[in-house]
Amino acid sequence: MRLLHTSDWHLGRSFHRVNMLTAQAEFIGHLVTTVRERAVDAVVVSGDVYDRAVPPLAAVELFDDALHRLADLGVPTVMISGNHDSARRLGVGAGLIGRAGIHLRTEPSAAGTPVVLADAHGDVAFYGLPYLEPALVKDEFGVEKAGHEAVLAAAMDRVRADLATRAPGTRSVVLAHAFVTGGEPSDSERDITVGGVAAVPAGVFDGVDYVALGHLHGCQTLTDRVRYSGSPLPYSFSEAGHRKSMWLVDLAADGSVDAERLDCPVPRALARIRGTLEDLLADPALARHEEAWVEATLTDPVRPADPMARLTERFPHTLSLVFDPDRAADDPAVSYARRLAGRSDQQIAEDFVAHVRGAGPDAHEQGVLREAFDAVRADETVREVAR
């Protein structure tokens, strides 16, 4: 069976101030063409179809167009909700849409109920594990302590239990939206850290033939059977080095996997340039970036006059301007934001306690802070879904 694995469409999202809807529509066209020309048997979309719980109408219309075009090809599609999606909204009409061969899996309780497709060699069971917010699904899966590894492990226990009841030789595919150990994140994914731990080990998915992951925006191979497709378009300058693509996966009769990486259309190259303003304007080596979307980091010790206007004369598609003067680390002028770069909310809070009190929090107080951050994130998720 030939699968096309994609994820993280983020329909409705912009890139800085650039509306990406046209580029997203071009990707959908590319996807449909690939399905037709490469004789794809099933499409899997591993979450974050939309960029937010209540997407703009134009994004919903594009999604509707994608569903109609895939259904017209007669190629089954399996989709799960991601942490950016409203699972309840995305799942509206799932039963009816399923009759057209578009299978939406948004309910955690259905983790062990697969979509079963068949080829000449027998059945392939597709298990959809939507994004599992631990605080909201721990009771459903009967885990005592909310955590990504615990709820995903419980969901996979249901998958393996169902698979054990099926005919010998039944192959299996799991769709999941999670941060799996070994994956490389970028700046454009929403933080899903819970209890200080976001990543789950790839071993959680042992026992299935292929795991189609979503959430991280870079295309990655964790093992031959566990892969991220990445997002089809860039959504932050941290993705400047990404090659945007999808996986074309051939699942053989014995469950072995052969995967080919297929490139996605590139609306415009990304470039991150750094230096003084005068150097950036004069350096002939930067000519190759003049038509790219540009993030410019200025290292001038004093902020120059009209930097954006001057930059756009040479780089008309400059979207981001960052000031990072070359100074010693102990210089008092080093910005607060720079001192906090790369630190988690938990670390920042603990530093604040140490600054105010003269000593950092003890183990019990660290636990209180962690529970507070987890509670806020769960509350935000509930309120977003209820909007």
mmCIF file with all atom_site columns, C-alpha atoms in Angstrom, residues 131-235:
data_model
loop_
_atom_site.group_PDB
_atom_site.id
_atom_site.type_symbol
_atom_site.label_atom_id
_atom_site.label_alt_id
_atom_site.label_comp_id
_atom_site.label_asym_id
_atom_site.label_entity_id
_atom_site.label_seq_id
_atom_site.pdbx_PDB_ins_code
_atom_site.Cartn_x
_atom_site.Cartn_y
_atom_site.Cartn_z
_atom_site.occupancy
_atom_site.B_iso_or_equiv
_atom_site.pdbx_formal_charge
_atom_site.auth_seq_id
_atom_site.auth_comp_id
_atom_site.auth_asym_id
_atom_site.auth_atom_id
_atom_site.pdbx_PDB_model_num
ATOM 1   C CA . TYR A 1 131 ? -3.128  15.497  20.054 1.00 0.00 ? 131 TYR A CA 1
ATOM 2   C CA . LEU A 1 132 ? -3.590  14.320  23.647 1.00 0.00 ? 132 LEU A CA 1
ATOM 3   C CA . GLU A 1 133 ? -3.468  17.185  26.161 1.00 0.00 ? 133 GLU A CA 1
ATOM 4   C CA . PRO A 1 134 ? -2.479  15.178  29.261 1.00 0.00 ? 134 PRO A CA 1
ATOM 5   C CA . ALA A 1 135 ? -4.493  17.145  31.820 1.00 0.00 ? 135 ALA A CA 1
ATOM 6   C CA . LEU A 1 136 ? -7.653  16.714  29.746 1.00 0.00 ? 136 LEU A CA 1
ATOM 7   C CA . VAL A 1 137 ? -7.366  13.030  28.787 1.00 0.00 ? 137 VAL A CA 1
ATOM 8   C CA . LYS A 1 138 ? -5.703  11.390  31.798 1.00 0.00 ? 138 LYS A CA 1
ATOM 9   C CA . ASP A 1 139 ? -9.062  10.158  33.121 1.00 0.00 ? 139 ASP A CA 1
ATOM 10  C CA . GLU A 1 140 ? -10.030 8.742   29.727 1.00 0.00 ? 140 GLU A CA 1
ATOM 11  C CA . PHE A 1 141 ? -6.829  6.681   29.682 1.00 0.00 ? 141 PHE A CA 1
ATOM 12  C CA . GLY A 1 142 ? -6.769  5.910   33.398 1.00 0.00 ? 142 GLY A CA 1
ATOM 13  C CA . VAL A 1 143 ? -3.358  7.378   34.156 1.00 0.00 ? 143 VAL A CA 1
ATOM 14  C CA . GLU A 1 144 ? -2.683  8.785   37.602 1.00 0.00 ? 144 GLU A CA 1
ATOM 15  C CA . LYS A 1 145 ? -0.300  11.572  36.657 1.00 0.00 ? 145 LYS A CA 1
ATOM 16  C CA . ALA A 1 146 ? -0.794  13.769  33.614 1.00 0.00 ? 146 ALA A CA 1
ATOM 17  C CA . GLY A 1 147 ? 2.126   13.531  31.202 1.00 0.00 ? 147 GLY A CA 1
ATOM 18  C CA . HIS A 1 148 ? 2.656   13.078  27.490 1.00 0.00 ? 148 HIS A CA 1
ATOM 19  C CA . GLU A 1 149 ? 4.455   9.750   27.770 1.00 0.00 ? 149 GLU A CA 1
ATOM 20  C CA . ALA A 1 150 ? 1.813   8.289   30.103 1.00 0.00 ? 150 ALA A CA 1
ATOM 21  C CA . VAL A 1 151 ? -1.207  9.173   27.958 1.00 0.00 ? 151 VAL A CA 1
ATOM 22  C CA . LEU A 1 152 ? 0.468   8.212   24.674 1.00 0.00 ? 152 LEU A CA 1
ATOM 23  C CA . ALA A 1 153 ? 1.596   4.896   26.171 1.00 0.00 ? 153 ALA A CA 1
ATOM 24  C CA . ALA A 1 154 ? -1.973  4.218   27.324 1.00 0.00 ? 154 ALA A CA 1
ATOM 25  C CA . ALA A 1 155 ? -3.341  5.101   23.890 1.00 0.00 ? 155 ALA A CA 1
ATOM 26  C CA . MET A 1 156 ? -0.812  2.781   22.252 1.00 0.00 ? 156 MET A CA 1
ATOM 27  C CA . ASP A 1 157 ? -1.830  -0.019  24.634 1.00 0.00 ? 157 ASP A CA 1
ATOM 28  C CA . ARG A 1 158 ? -5.313  0.286   23.119 1.00 0.00 ? 158 ARG A CA 1
ATOM 29  C CA . VAL A 1 159 ? -3.828  0.192   19.623 1.00 0.00 ? 159 VAL A CA 1
ATOM 30  C CA . ARG A 1 160 ? -1.842  -2.972  20.326 1.00 0.00 ? 160 ARG A CA 1
ATOM 31  C CA . ALA A 1 161 ? -4.813  -4.604  22.060 1.00 0.00 ? 161 ALA A CA 1
ATOM 32  C CA . ASP A 1 162 ? -7.019  -4.025  19.020 1.00 0.00 ? 162 ASP A CA 1
ATOM 33  C CA . LEU A 1 163 ? -4.310  -5.114  16.611 1.00 0.00 ? 163 LEU A CA 1
ATOM 34  C CA . ALA A 1 164 ? -3.950  -8.402  18.524 1.00 0.00 ? 164 ALA A CA 1
ATOM 35  C CA . THR A 1 165 ? -7.578  -9.249  17.700 1.00 0.00 ? 165 THR A CA 1
ATOM 36  C CA . ARG A 1 166 ? -7.102  -8.855  13.954 1.00 0.00 ? 166 ARG A CA 1
ATOM 37  C CA . ALA A 1 167 ? -6.144  -11.419 11.356 1.00 0.00 ? 167 ALA A CA 1
ATOM 38  C CA . PRO A 1 168 ? -2.483  -12.447 11.274 1.00 0.00 ? 168 PRO A CA 1
ATOM 39  C CA . GLY A 1 169 ? -0.546  -10.326 8.801  1.00 0.00 ? 169 GLY A CA 1
ATOM 40  C CA . THR A 1 170 ? -2.673  -7.219  9.340  1.00 0.00 ? 170 THR A CA 1
ATOM 41  C CA . ARG A 1 171 ? -0.363  -4.250  8.858  1.00 0.00 ? 171 ARG A CA 1
ATOM 42  C CA . SER A 1 172 ? -0.647  -1.134  11.006 1.00 0.00 ? 172 SER A CA 1
ATOM 43  C CA . VAL A 1 173 ? -0.127  2.622   10.676 1.00 0.00 ? 173 VAL A CA 1
ATOM 44  C CA . VAL A 1 174 ? -0.369  5.071   13.583 1.00 0.00 ? 174 VAL A CA 1
ATOM 45  C CA . LEU A 1 175 ? -0.929  8.807   13.146 1.00 0.00 ? 175 LEU A CA 1
ATOM 46  C CA . ALA A 1 176 ? 0.176   10.857  16.157 1.00 0.00 ? 176 ALA A CA 1
ATOM 47  C CA . HIS A 1 177 ? 0.757   14.500  16.980 1.00 0.00 ? 177 HIS A CA 1
ATOM 48  C CA . ALA A 1 178 ? 3.501   14.750  19.578 1.00 0.00 ? 178 ALA A CA 1
ATOM 49  C CA . PHE A 1 179 ? 7.075   15.761  20.376 1.00 0.00 ? 179 PHE A CA 1
ATOM 50  C CA . VAL A 1 180 ? 9.047   12.517  20.137 1.00 0.00 ? 180 VAL A CA 1
ATOM 51  C CA . THR A 1 181 ? 12.564  12.230  21.546 1.00 0.00 ? 181 THR A CA 1
ATOM 52  C CA . GLY A 1 182 ? 15.185  12.873  18.895 1.00 0.00 ? 182 GLY A CA 1
ATOM 53  C CA . GLY A 1 183 ? 13.111  15.347  16.914 1.00 0.00 ? 183 GLY A CA 1
ATOM 54  C CA . GLU A 1 184 ? 14.508  18.810  16.209 1.00 0.00 ? 184 GLU A CA 1
ATOM 55  C CA . PRO A 1 185 ? 12.052  21.641  16.990 1.00 0.00 ? 185 PRO A CA 1
ATOM 56  C CA . SER A 1 186 ? 11.819  25.074  15.377 1.00 0.00 ? 186 SER A CA 1
ATOM 57  C CA . ASP A 1 187 ? 10.474  28.415  16.610 1.00 0.00 ? 187 ASP A CA 1
ATOM 58  C CA . SER A 1 188 ? 7.055   28.044  15.003 1.00 0.00 ? 188 SER A CA 1
ATOM 59  C CA . GLU A 1 189 ? 5.643   25.128  17.005 1.00 0.00 ? 189 GLU A CA 1
ATOM 60  C CA . ARG A 1 190 ? 3.509   25.896  20.038 1.00 0.00 ? 190 ARG A CA 1
ATOM 61  C CA . ASP A 1 191 ? 5.103   24.656  23.263 1.00 0.00 ? 191 ASP A CA 1
ATOM 62  C CA . ILE A 1 192 ? 3.380   21.518  24.596 1.00 0.00 ? 192 ILE A CA 1
ATOM 63  C CA . THR A 1 193 ? 5.635   21.040  27.628 1.00 0.00 ? 193 THR A CA 1
ATOM 64  C CA . VAL A 1 194 ? 3.825   19.468  30.578 1.00 0.00 ? 194 VAL A CA 1
ATOM 65  C CA . GLY A 1 195 ? 5.481   18.917  33.947 1.00 0.00 ? 195 GLY A CA 1
ATOM 66  C CA . GLY A 1 196 ? 8.743   20.116  32.458 1.00 0.00 ? 196 GLY A CA 1
ATOM 67  C CA . VAL A 1 197 ? 8.770   17.241  29.952 1.00 0.00 ? 197 VAL A CA 1
ATOM 68  C CA . ALA A 1 198 ? 7.527   17.596  26.393 1.00 0.00 ? 198 ALA A CA 1
ATOM 69  C CA . ALA A 1 199 ? 9.210   14.682  24.592 1.00 0.00 ? 199 ALA A CA 1
ATOM 70  C CA . VAL A 1 200 ? 8.170   11.030  24.598 1.00 0.00 ? 200 VAL A CA 1
ATOM 71  C CA . PRO A 1 201 ? 10.462  8.165   23.563 1.00 0.00 ? 201 PRO A CA 1
ATOM 72  C CA . ALA A 1 202 ? 10.000  6.626   20.133 1.00 0.00 ? 202 ALA A CA 1
ATOM 73  C CA . GLY A 1 203 ? 9.737   3.229   21.858 1.00 0.00 ? 203 GLY A CA 1
ATOM 74  C CA . VAL A 1 204 ? 6.195   4.169   22.900 1.00 0.00 ? 204 VAL A CA 1
ATOM 75  C CA . PHE A 1 205 ? 5.174   3.272   19.330 1.00 0.00 ? 205 PHE A CA 1
ATOM 76  C CA . ASP A 1 206 ? 6.781   -0.186  19.244 1.00 0.00 ? 206 ASP A CA 1
ATOM 77  C CA . GLY A 1 207 ? 4.707   -2.894  17.606 1.00 0.00 ? 207 GLY A CA 1
ATOM 78  C CA . VAL A 1 208 ? 3.347   -1.067  14.552 1.00 0.00 ? 208 VAL A CA 1
ATOM 79  C CA . ASP A 1 209 ? 4.645   -0.930  11.015 1.00 0.00 ? 209 ASP A CA 1
ATOM 80  C CA . TYR A 1 210 ? 4.684   2.831   10.381 1.00 0.00 ? 210 TYR A CA 1
ATOM 81  C CA . VAL A 1 211 ? 4.238   5.916   12.593 1.00 0.00 ? 211 VAL A CA 1
ATOM 82  C CA . ALA A 1 212 ? 3.249   9.107   10.765 1.00 0.00 ? 212 ALA A CA 1
ATOM 83  C CA . LEU A 1 213 ? 4.121   11.955  13.123 1.00 0.00 ? 213 LEU A CA 1
ATOM 84  C CA . GLY A 1 214 ? 3.055   15.582  13.154 1.00 0.00 ? 214 GLY A CA 1
ATOM 85  C CA . HIS A 1 215 ? 3.897   18.638  15.309 1.00 0.00 ? 215 HIS A CA 1
ATOM 86  C CA . LEU A 1 216 ? 7.540   19.360  14.479 1.00 0.00 ? 216 LEU A CA 1
ATOM 87  C CA . HIS A 1 217 ? 7.941   21.440  11.326 1.00 0.00 ? 217 HIS A CA 1
ATOM 88  C CA . GLY A 1 218 ? 11.148  19.881  10.030 1.00 0.00 ? 218 GLY A CA 1
ATOM 89  C CA . CYS A 1 219 ? 10.977  16.673  7.969  1.00 0.00 ? 219 CYS A CA 1
ATOM 90  C CA . GLN A 1 220 ? 12.805  14.044  10.044 1.00 0.00 ? 220 GLN A CA 1
ATOM 91  C CA . THR A 1 221 ? 13.505  10.322  10.237 1.00 0.00 ? 221 THR A CA 1
ATOM 92  C CA . LEU A 1 222 ? 13.690  9.082   13.836 1.00 0.00 ? 222 LEU A CA 1
ATOM 93  C CA . THR A 1 223 ? 13.763  5.431   12.722 1.00 0.00 ? 223 THR A CA 1
ATOM 94  C CA . ASP A 1 224 ? 12.879  3.787   9.421  1.00 0.00 ? 224 ASP A CA 1
ATOM 95  C CA . ARG A 1 225 ? 9.359   3.309   10.797 1.00 0.00 ? 225 ARG A CA 1
ATOM 96  C CA . VAL A 1 226 ? 8.935   6.575   12.752 1.00 0.00 ? 226 VAL A CA 1
ATOM 97  C CA . ARG A 1 227 ? 9.006   9.817   10.756 1.00 0.00 ? 227 ARG A CA 1
ATOM 98  C CA . TYR A 1 228 ? 7.928   13.448  10.808 1.00 0.00 ? 228 TYR A CA 1
ATOM 99  C CA . SER A 1 229 ? 6.759   14.851  7.489  1.00 0.00 ? 229 SER A CA 1
ATOM 100 C CA . GLY A 1 230 ? 7.218   18.427  8.716  1.00 0.00 ? 230 GLY A CA 1
ATOM 101 C CA . SER A 1 231 ? 5.137   21.384  7.593  1.00 0.00 ? 231 SER A CA 1
ATOM 102 C CA . PRO A 1 232 ? 4.773   21.905  3.831  1.00 0.00 ? 232 PRO A CA 1
ATOM 103 C CA . LEU A 1 233 ? 5.529   25.627  4.202  1.00 0.00 ? 233 LEU A CA 1
ATOM 104 C CA . PRO A 1 234 ? 7.828   27.660  6.477  1.00 0.00 ? 234 PRO A CA 1
ATOM 105 C CA . TYR A 1 235 ? 6.245   29.509  9.388  1.00 0.00 ? 235 TYR A CA 1
#
